[in-house]
Amino acid sequence: MITAVNDLKILLTDEQIQTRIKSLADEINNDYKGEEIVLICVLKGAVMFAVDLSKHLNMPLKMEFIKLSSYGNGMTSSGKVQSFGAHLEEINGKNVLIVEDIIDTGLTAEFLINYIKETYNPKTLKFCSLLNKKETRKSSVEPDYYGFEIGNKFVVGYGLDDEGYNRNLNYIGYKEI
Ligand code: 5GP
């Protein structure tokens, strides 16, 4: 097993991530042919993914950034959404693609989807996650697009943090427990 910084084992290399992002973008380009989209990046974890994905998207596109300011216990309805430097009203009537780092229990995705649907009036709404932990799902929500299915590991890197650190890694790693 290759060991990276801080005793991390590499789960997905930079090359694997970038290759998969390119093929995901091809799929998304194909699905939204002739359409405009608003890509909503969920801070902070999805920032690397959203930026790299957006570089391969070829439709007219606007990017917005939102942050869940509080999760409470269990990341449910106590979550509040802050939007940064953006007018989310612009998403009314638009094709909206939420871009997340990882879907684990699915409760964050469920909250965000319901929030956007109830607060705005998007033409369409889809959810794209780089990583998908299927084993730990507690919600019926599934992503419309995802990059990789992974097991029940705590992963870091490429936007995902470990107590704030390691978001800057260009690969995704995990700690052997
Ligand atoms: P969910 O609501 O689907 O359980 O969790 C989604 C959020 O939990 C993600 O946006 C991410 O912030 C965090 N999360 C879930 N699994 C992991 C993981 O393996 N590593 C890191 N760094 N964050 C995770």
PDB file of C-alpha atoms and ligand atoms in Angstrom:
ATOM      1  CA  MET A   1       0.000   0.000   0.000  1.00  0.00           C
ATOM      2  CA  ILE A   2       1.324   3.469  -0.923  1.00  0.00           C
ATOM      3  CA  THR A   3       1.596   5.815   2.035  1.00  0.00           C
ATOM      4  CA  ALA A   4       1.031   9.542   1.567  1.00  0.00           C
ATOM      5  CA  VAL A   5       1.434  12.438   4.017  1.00  0.00           C
ATOM      6  CA  ASN A   6       0.304  12.046   7.623  1.00  0.00           C
ATOM      7  CA  ASP A   7       0.093   8.269   7.287  1.00  0.00           C
ATOM      8  CA  LEU A   8      -2.692   8.519   4.760  1.00  0.00           C
ATOM      9  CA  LYS A   9      -3.226   5.620   2.393  1.00  0.00           C
ATOM     10  CA  ILE A  10      -4.086   6.689  -1.131  1.00  0.00           C
ATOM     11  CA  LEU A  11      -7.602   5.760  -2.194  1.00  0.00           C
ATOM     12  CA  LEU A  12      -7.832   7.796  -5.411  1.00  0.00           C
ATOM     13  CA  THR A  13      -4.917   9.410  -7.196  1.00  0.00           C
ATOM     14  CA  ASP A  14      -4.941  12.798  -8.861  1.00  0.00           C
ATOM     15  CA  GLU A  15      -4.979  11.065 -12.246  1.00  0.00           C
ATOM     16  CA  GLN A  16      -7.922   8.787 -11.350  1.00  0.00           C
ATOM     17  CA  ILE A  17      -9.907  11.766 -10.038  1.00  0.00           C
ATOM     18  CA  GLN A  18      -9.237  13.934 -13.096  1.00  0.00           C
ATOM     19  CA  THR A  19      -9.999  11.138 -15.569  1.00  0.00           C
ATOM     20  CA  ARG A  20     -13.316  10.388 -13.871  1.00  0.00           C
ATOM     21  CA  ILE A  21     -14.246  14.083 -13.693  1.00  0.00           C
ATOM     22  CA  LYS A  22     -13.704  14.385 -17.451  1.00  0.00           C
ATOM     23  CA  SER A  23     -16.064  11.460 -18.135  1.00  0.00           C
ATOM     24  CA  LEU A  24     -18.659  12.812 -15.664  1.00  0.00           C
ATOM     25  CA  ALA A  25     -18.496  16.163 -17.460  1.00  0.00           C
ATOM     26  CA  ASP A  26     -19.029  14.421 -20.818  1.00  0.00           C
ATOM     27  CA  GLU A  27     -22.184  12.806 -19.379  1.00  0.00           C
ATOM     28  CA  ILE A  28     -23.436  16.119 -17.973  1.00  0.00           C
ATOM     29  CA  ASN A  29     -22.657  17.978 -21.230  1.00  0.00           C
ATOM     30  CA  ASN A  30     -24.661  15.381 -23.097  1.00  0.00           C
ATOM     31  CA  ASP A  31     -27.650  15.564 -20.705  1.00  0.00           C
ATOM     32  CA  TYR A  32     -27.884  19.365 -20.801  1.00  0.00           C
ATOM     33  CA  LYS A  33     -27.303  19.884 -24.537  1.00  0.00           C
ATOM     34  CA  GLY A  34     -28.731  23.253 -25.611  1.00  0.00           C
ATOM     35  CA  GLU A  35     -29.512  24.171 -21.979  1.00  0.00           C
ATOM     36  CA  GLU A  36     -28.006  26.642 -19.551  1.00  0.00           C
ATOM     37  CA  ILE A  37     -27.162  25.579 -15.989  1.00  0.00           C
ATOM     38  CA  VAL A  38     -26.465  27.078 -12.596  1.00  0.00           C
ATOM     39  CA  LEU A  39     -23.855  25.025 -10.799  1.00  0.00           C
ATOM     40  CA  ILE A  40     -24.131  25.382  -7.018  1.00  0.00           C
ATOM     41  CA  CYS A  41     -20.928  24.454  -5.218  1.00  0.00           C
ATOM     42  CA  VAL A  42     -21.423  23.391  -1.603  1.00  0.00           C
ATOM     43  CA  LEU A  43     -18.568  24.869   0.449  1.00  0.00           C
ATOM     44  CA  LYS A  44     -16.085  24.017   1.573  1.00  0.00           C
ATOM     45  CA  GLY A  45     -15.591  20.387   0.620  1.00  0.00           C
ATOM     46  CA  ALA A  46     -16.797  20.514  -2.985  1.00  0.00           C
ATOM     47  CA  VAL A  47     -14.679  23.452  -4.051  1.00  0.00           C
ATOM     48  CA  MET A  48     -11.905  21.487  -5.823  1.00  0.00           C
ATOM     49  CA  PHE A  49     -14.378  19.173  -7.517  1.00  0.00           C
ATOM     50  CA  ALA A  50     -16.740  21.953  -8.612  1.00  0.00           C
ATOM     51  CA  VAL A  51     -13.904  24.005 -10.074  1.00  0.00           C
ATOM     52  CA  ASP A  52     -12.320  21.081 -11.959  1.00  0.00           C
ATOM     53  CA  LEU A  53     -15.695  19.792 -13.184  1.00  0.00           C
ATOM     54  CA  SER A  54     -16.755  23.233 -14.385  1.00  0.00           C
ATOM     55  CA  LYS A  55     -13.651  23.509 -16.595  1.00  0.00           C
ATOM     56  CA  HIS A  56     -14.963  20.622 -18.720  1.00  0.00           C
ATOM     57  CA  LEU A  57     -18.586  21.781 -18.910  1.00  0.00           C
ATOM     58  CA  ASN A  58     -19.382  23.452 -22.212  1.00  0.00           C
ATOM     59  CA  MET A  59     -22.913  24.864 -21.777  1.00  0.00           C
ATOM     60  CA  PRO A  60     -23.645  28.458 -20.685  1.00  0.00           C
ATOM     61  CA  LEU A  61     -23.006  28.180 -16.953  1.00  0.00           C
ATOM     62  CA  LYS A  62     -23.125  30.316 -13.821  1.00  0.00           C
ATOM     63  CA  MET A  63     -21.512  29.263 -10.550  1.00  0.00           C
ATOM     64  CA  GLU A  64     -22.943  29.957  -7.123  1.00  0.00           C
ATOM     65  CA  PHE A  65     -21.510  29.023  -3.730  1.00  0.00           C
ATOM     66  CA  ILE A  66     -23.449  28.018  -0.672  1.00  0.00           C
ATOM     67  CA  LYS A  67     -22.492  26.905   2.782  1.00  0.00           C
ATOM     68  CA  LEU A  68     -24.456  25.055   5.400  1.00  0.00           C
ATOM     69  CA  SER A  69     -23.857  27.200   8.447  1.00  0.00           C
ATOM     70  CA  SER A  70     -25.057  24.774  11.076  1.00  0.00           C
ATOM     71  CA  TYR A  71     -25.775  21.136  10.959  1.00  0.00           C
ATOM     72  CA  GLY A  72     -27.093  20.503  14.475  1.00  0.00           C
ATOM     73  CA  ASN A  73     -27.079  16.896  15.532  1.00  0.00           C
ATOM     74  CA  GLY A  74     -27.739  14.636  12.604  1.00  0.00           C
ATOM     75  CA  MET A  75     -27.586  17.301   9.913  1.00  0.00           C
ATOM     76  CA  THR A  76     -31.280  17.646   9.452  1.00  0.00           C
ATOM     77  CA  SER A  77     -33.656  20.564   9.388  1.00  0.00           C
ATOM     78  CA  SER A  78     -31.557  22.610  11.783  1.00  0.00           C
ATOM     79  CA  GLY A  79     -29.132  23.218   8.904  1.00  0.00           C
ATOM     80  CA  LYS A  80     -29.139  26.764   7.605  1.00  0.00           C
ATOM     81  CA  VAL A  81     -27.913  27.745   4.185  1.00  0.00           C
ATOM     82  CA  GLN A  82     -25.774  30.799   3.559  1.00  0.00           C
ATOM     83  CA  SER A  83     -25.095  31.905   0.028  1.00  0.00           C
ATOM     84  CA  PHE A  84     -21.932  33.832  -0.781  1.00  0.00           C
ATOM     85  CA  GLY A  85     -21.493  36.643  -3.279  1.00  0.00           C
ATOM     86  CA  ALA A  86     -24.444  35.335  -5.154  1.00  0.00           C
ATOM     87  CA  HIS A  87     -28.090  35.947  -5.607  1.00  0.00           C
ATOM     88  CA  LEU A  88     -29.695  32.570  -5.356  1.00  0.00           C
ATOM     89  CA  GLU A  89     -32.882  34.180  -6.717  1.00  0.00           C
ATOM     90  CA  GLU A  90     -31.085  33.801 -10.055  1.00  0.00           C
ATOM     91  CA  ILE A  91     -31.793  30.096  -9.904  1.00  0.00           C
ATOM     92  CA  ASN A  92     -35.531  30.606 -10.311  1.00  0.00           C
ATOM     93  CA  GLY A  93     -36.530  28.966 -13.581  1.00  0.00           C
ATOM     94  CA  LYS A  94     -33.007  27.609 -14.210  1.00  0.00           C
ATOM     95  CA  ASN A  95     -31.501  24.136 -14.462  1.00  0.00           C
ATOM     96  CA  VAL A  96     -29.721  23.745 -11.145  1.00  0.00           C
ATOM     97  CA  LEU A  97     -26.916  21.286 -10.502  1.00  0.00           C
ATOM     98  CA  ILE A  98     -25.843  20.976  -6.865  1.00  0.00           C
ATOM     99  CA  VAL A  99     -22.210  19.857  -6.619  1.00  0.00           C
ATOM    100  CA  GLU A 100     -21.124  18.142  -3.378  1.00  0.00           C
ATOM    101  CA  ASP A 101     -17.964  16.400  -2.208  1.00  0.00           C
ATOM    102  CA  ILE A 102     -19.471  13.272  -0.702  1.00  0.00           C
ATOM    103  CA  ILE A 103     -22.845  11.739   0.016  1.00  0.00           C
ATOM    104  CA  ASP A 104     -22.741   9.639   3.167  1.00  0.00           C
ATOM    105  CA  THR A 105     -26.001   9.355   5.152  1.00  0.00           C
ATOM    106  CA  GLY A 106     -27.638  11.483   2.439  1.00  0.00           C
ATOM    107  CA  LEU A 107     -29.232  13.775   5.032  1.00  0.00           C
ATOM    108  CA  THR A 108     -27.320  16.841   3.843  1.00  0.00           C
ATOM    109  CA  ALA A 109     -28.288  16.142   0.231  1.00  0.00           C
ATOM    110  CA  GLU A 110     -31.923  15.649   1.238  1.00  0.00           C
ATOM    111  CA  PHE A 111     -31.924  18.890   3.223  1.00  0.00           C
ATOM    112  CA  LEU A 112     -30.318  20.867   0.385  1.00  0.00           C
ATOM    113  CA  ILE A 113     -32.619  19.486  -2.304  1.00  0.00           C
ATOM    114  CA  ASN A 114     -35.714  20.237  -0.208  1.00  0.00           C
ATOM    115  CA  TYR A 115     -34.378  23.675   0.698  1.00  0.00           C
ATOM    116  CA  ILE A 116     -33.734  24.668  -2.925  1.00  0.00           C
ATOM    117  CA  LYS A 117     -37.073  23.281  -4.093  1.00  0.00           C
ATOM    118  CA  GLU A 118     -39.058  24.956  -1.308  1.00  0.00           C
ATOM    119  CA  THR A 119     -37.261  28.310  -1.404  1.00  0.00           C
ATOM    120  CA  TYR A 120     -36.787  28.774  -5.139  1.00  0.00           C
ATOM    121  CA  ASN A 121     -38.392  27.565  -8.266  1.00  0.00           C
ATOM    122  CA  PRO A 122     -35.753  25.833 -10.364  1.00  0.00           C
ATOM    123  CA  LYS A 123     -36.674  24.467 -13.771  1.00  0.00           C
ATOM    124  CA  THR A 124     -34.806  21.245 -12.960  1.00  0.00           C
ATOM    125  CA  LEU A 125     -32.712  20.182  -9.991  1.00  0.00           C
ATOM    126  CA  LYS A 126     -29.995  17.529  -9.993  1.00  0.00           C
ATOM    127  CA  PHE A 127     -27.385  16.456  -7.480  1.00  0.00           C
ATOM    128  CA  CYS A 128     -23.800  15.551  -8.352  1.00  0.00           C
ATOM    129  CA  SER A 129     -21.394  14.159  -5.779  1.00  0.00           C
ATOM    130  CA  LEU A 130     -17.759  13.208  -6.308  1.00  0.00           C
ATOM    131  CA  LEU A 131     -17.946  10.370  -3.783  1.00  0.00           C
ATOM    132  CA  ASN A 132     -20.802   8.082  -2.814  1.00  0.00           C
ATOM    133  CA  LYS A 133     -20.762   6.011   0.389  1.00  0.00           C
ATOM    134  CA  LYS A 134     -23.710   3.755  -0.280  1.00  0.00           C
ATOM    135  CA  GLU A 135     -23.416   1.552   2.820  1.00  0.00           C
ATOM    136  CA  THR A 136     -24.118   4.372   5.262  1.00  0.00           C
ATOM    137  CA  ARG A 137     -27.215   5.899   3.640  1.00  0.00           C
ATOM    138  CA  LYS A 138     -30.051   6.958   5.982  1.00  0.00           C
ATOM    139  CA  SER A 139     -32.081   8.765   3.342  1.00  0.00           C
ATOM    140  CA  SER A 140     -33.738   7.649   0.140  1.00  0.00           C
ATOM    141  CA  VAL A 141     -31.907  10.412  -1.751  1.00  0.00           C
ATOM    142  CA  GLU A 142     -29.472   9.221  -4.410  1.00  0.00           C
ATOM    143  CA  PRO A 143     -27.187  11.442  -6.483  1.00  0.00           C
ATOM    144  CA  ASP A 144     -28.053  11.901 -10.166  1.00  0.00           C
ATOM    145  CA  TYR A 145     -24.324  11.806 -10.900  1.00  0.00           C
ATOM    146  CA  TYR A 146     -21.390  10.587  -8.840  1.00  0.00           C
ATOM    147  CA  GLY A 147     -17.728   9.999  -9.463  1.00  0.00           C
ATOM    148  CA  PHE A 148     -16.780   7.027  -7.305  1.00  0.00           C
ATOM    149  CA  GLU A 149     -18.519   4.653  -4.941  1.00  0.00           C
ATOM    150  CA  ILE A 150     -16.399   4.158  -1.817  1.00  0.00           C
ATOM    151  CA  GLY A 151     -16.633   2.008   1.310  1.00  0.00           C
ATOM    152  CA  ASN A 152     -17.267   3.220   4.833  1.00  0.00           C
ATOM    153  CA  LYS A 153     -13.931   5.004   5.341  1.00  0.00           C
ATOM    154  CA  PHE A 154     -13.230   8.520   6.554  1.00  0.00           C
ATOM    155  CA  VAL A 155     -11.591  10.104   3.532  1.00  0.00           C
ATOM    156  CA  VAL A 156      -9.617  13.316   3.234  1.00  0.00           C
ATOM    157  CA  GLY A 157      -8.017  15.386   0.508  1.00  0.00           C
ATOM    158  CA  TYR A 158      -9.181  17.052  -2.698  1.00  0.00           C
ATOM    159  CA  GLY A 159     -11.452  19.385  -0.727  1.00  0.00           C
ATOM    160  CA  LEU A 160     -12.362  16.976   2.059  1.00  0.00           C
ATOM    161  CA  ASP A 161     -10.870  17.902   5.402  1.00  0.00           C
ATOM    162  CA  ASP A 162      -9.606  16.363   8.578  1.00  0.00           C
ATOM    163  CA  GLU A 163     -10.380  19.007  11.213  1.00  0.00           C
ATOM    164  CA  GLY A 164      -9.715  21.686   8.616  1.00  0.00           C
ATOM    165  CA  TYR A 165      -6.479  20.190   7.273  1.00  0.00           C
ATOM    166  CA  ASN A 166      -5.639  18.353   4.073  1.00  0.00           C
ATOM    167  CA  ARG A 167      -8.253  19.913   1.789  1.00  0.00           C
ATOM    168  CA  ASN A 168      -5.359  20.977  -0.421  1.00  0.00           C
ATOM    169  CA  LEU A 169      -4.201  17.450  -1.312  1.00  0.00           C
ATOM    170  CA  ASN A 170      -4.644  16.615  -4.995  1.00  0.00           C
ATOM    171  CA  TYR A 171      -5.520  12.999  -4.120  1.00  0.00           C
ATOM    172  CA  ILE A 172      -8.016  11.355  -1.770  1.00  0.00           C
ATOM    173  CA  GLY A 173      -6.656   9.324   1.099  1.00  0.00           C
ATOM    174  CA  TYR A 174      -7.838   7.610   4.247  1.00  0.00           C
ATOM    175  CA  LYS A 175      -6.466   6.561   7.594  1.00  0.00           C
ATOM    176  CA  GLU A 176      -6.384   2.896   8.470  1.00  0.00           C
ATOM    177  CA  ILE A 177      -8.353   2.605  11.715  1.00  0.00           C
TER     178      ILE A 177
HETATM  179  P1  5GP B   1     -24.181  13.202   4.868  1.00  0.00           P
HETATM  180  O1  5GP B   1     -25.192  14.246   5.268  1.00  0.00           O
HETATM  181  O2  5GP B   1     -24.429  12.612   3.517  1.00  0.00           O
HETATM  182  O3  5GP B   1     -24.062  12.145   5.938  1.00  0.00           O
HETATM  183  O4  5GP B   1     -22.767  13.867   4.899  1.00  0.00           O
HETATM  184  C1  5GP B   1     -22.331  14.791   3.998  1.00  0.00           C
HETATM  185  C2  5GP B   1     -21.197  15.618   4.582  1.00  0.00           C
HETATM  186  O5  5GP B   1     -20.493  14.923   5.638  1.00  0.00           O
HETATM  187  C3  5GP B   1     -20.172  15.882   3.527  1.00  0.00           C
HETATM  188  O6  5GP B   1     -20.481  17.047   2.785  1.00  0.00           O
HETATM  189  C4  5GP B   1     -18.896  16.004   4.337  1.00  0.00           C
HETATM  190  O7  5GP B   1     -18.749  17.319   4.793  1.00  0.00           O
HETATM  191  C5  5GP B   1     -19.109  15.094   5.527  1.00  0.00           C
HETATM  192  N1  5GP B   1     -18.484  13.770   5.340  1.00  0.00           N
HETATM  193  C6  5GP B   1     -19.113  12.588   5.192  1.00  0.00           C
HETATM  194  N2  5GP B   1     -18.228  11.577   5.029  1.00  0.00           N
HETATM  195  C7  5GP B   1     -16.998  12.160   5.066  1.00  0.00           C
HETATM  196  C8  5GP B   1     -15.653  11.639   4.943  1.00  0.00           C
HETATM  197  O8  5GP B   1     -15.388  10.441   4.766  1.00  0.00           O
HETATM  198  N3  5GP B   1     -14.652  12.561   5.016  1.00  0.00           N
HETATM  199  C9  5GP B   1     -14.858  13.894   5.218  1.00  0.00           C
HETATM  200  N4  5GP B   1     -13.792  14.691   5.285  1.00  0.00           N
HETATM  201  N5  5GP B   1     -16.107  14.402   5.333  1.00  0.00           N
HETATM  202  C10 5GP B   1     -17.161  13.550   5.252  1.00  0.00           C
END
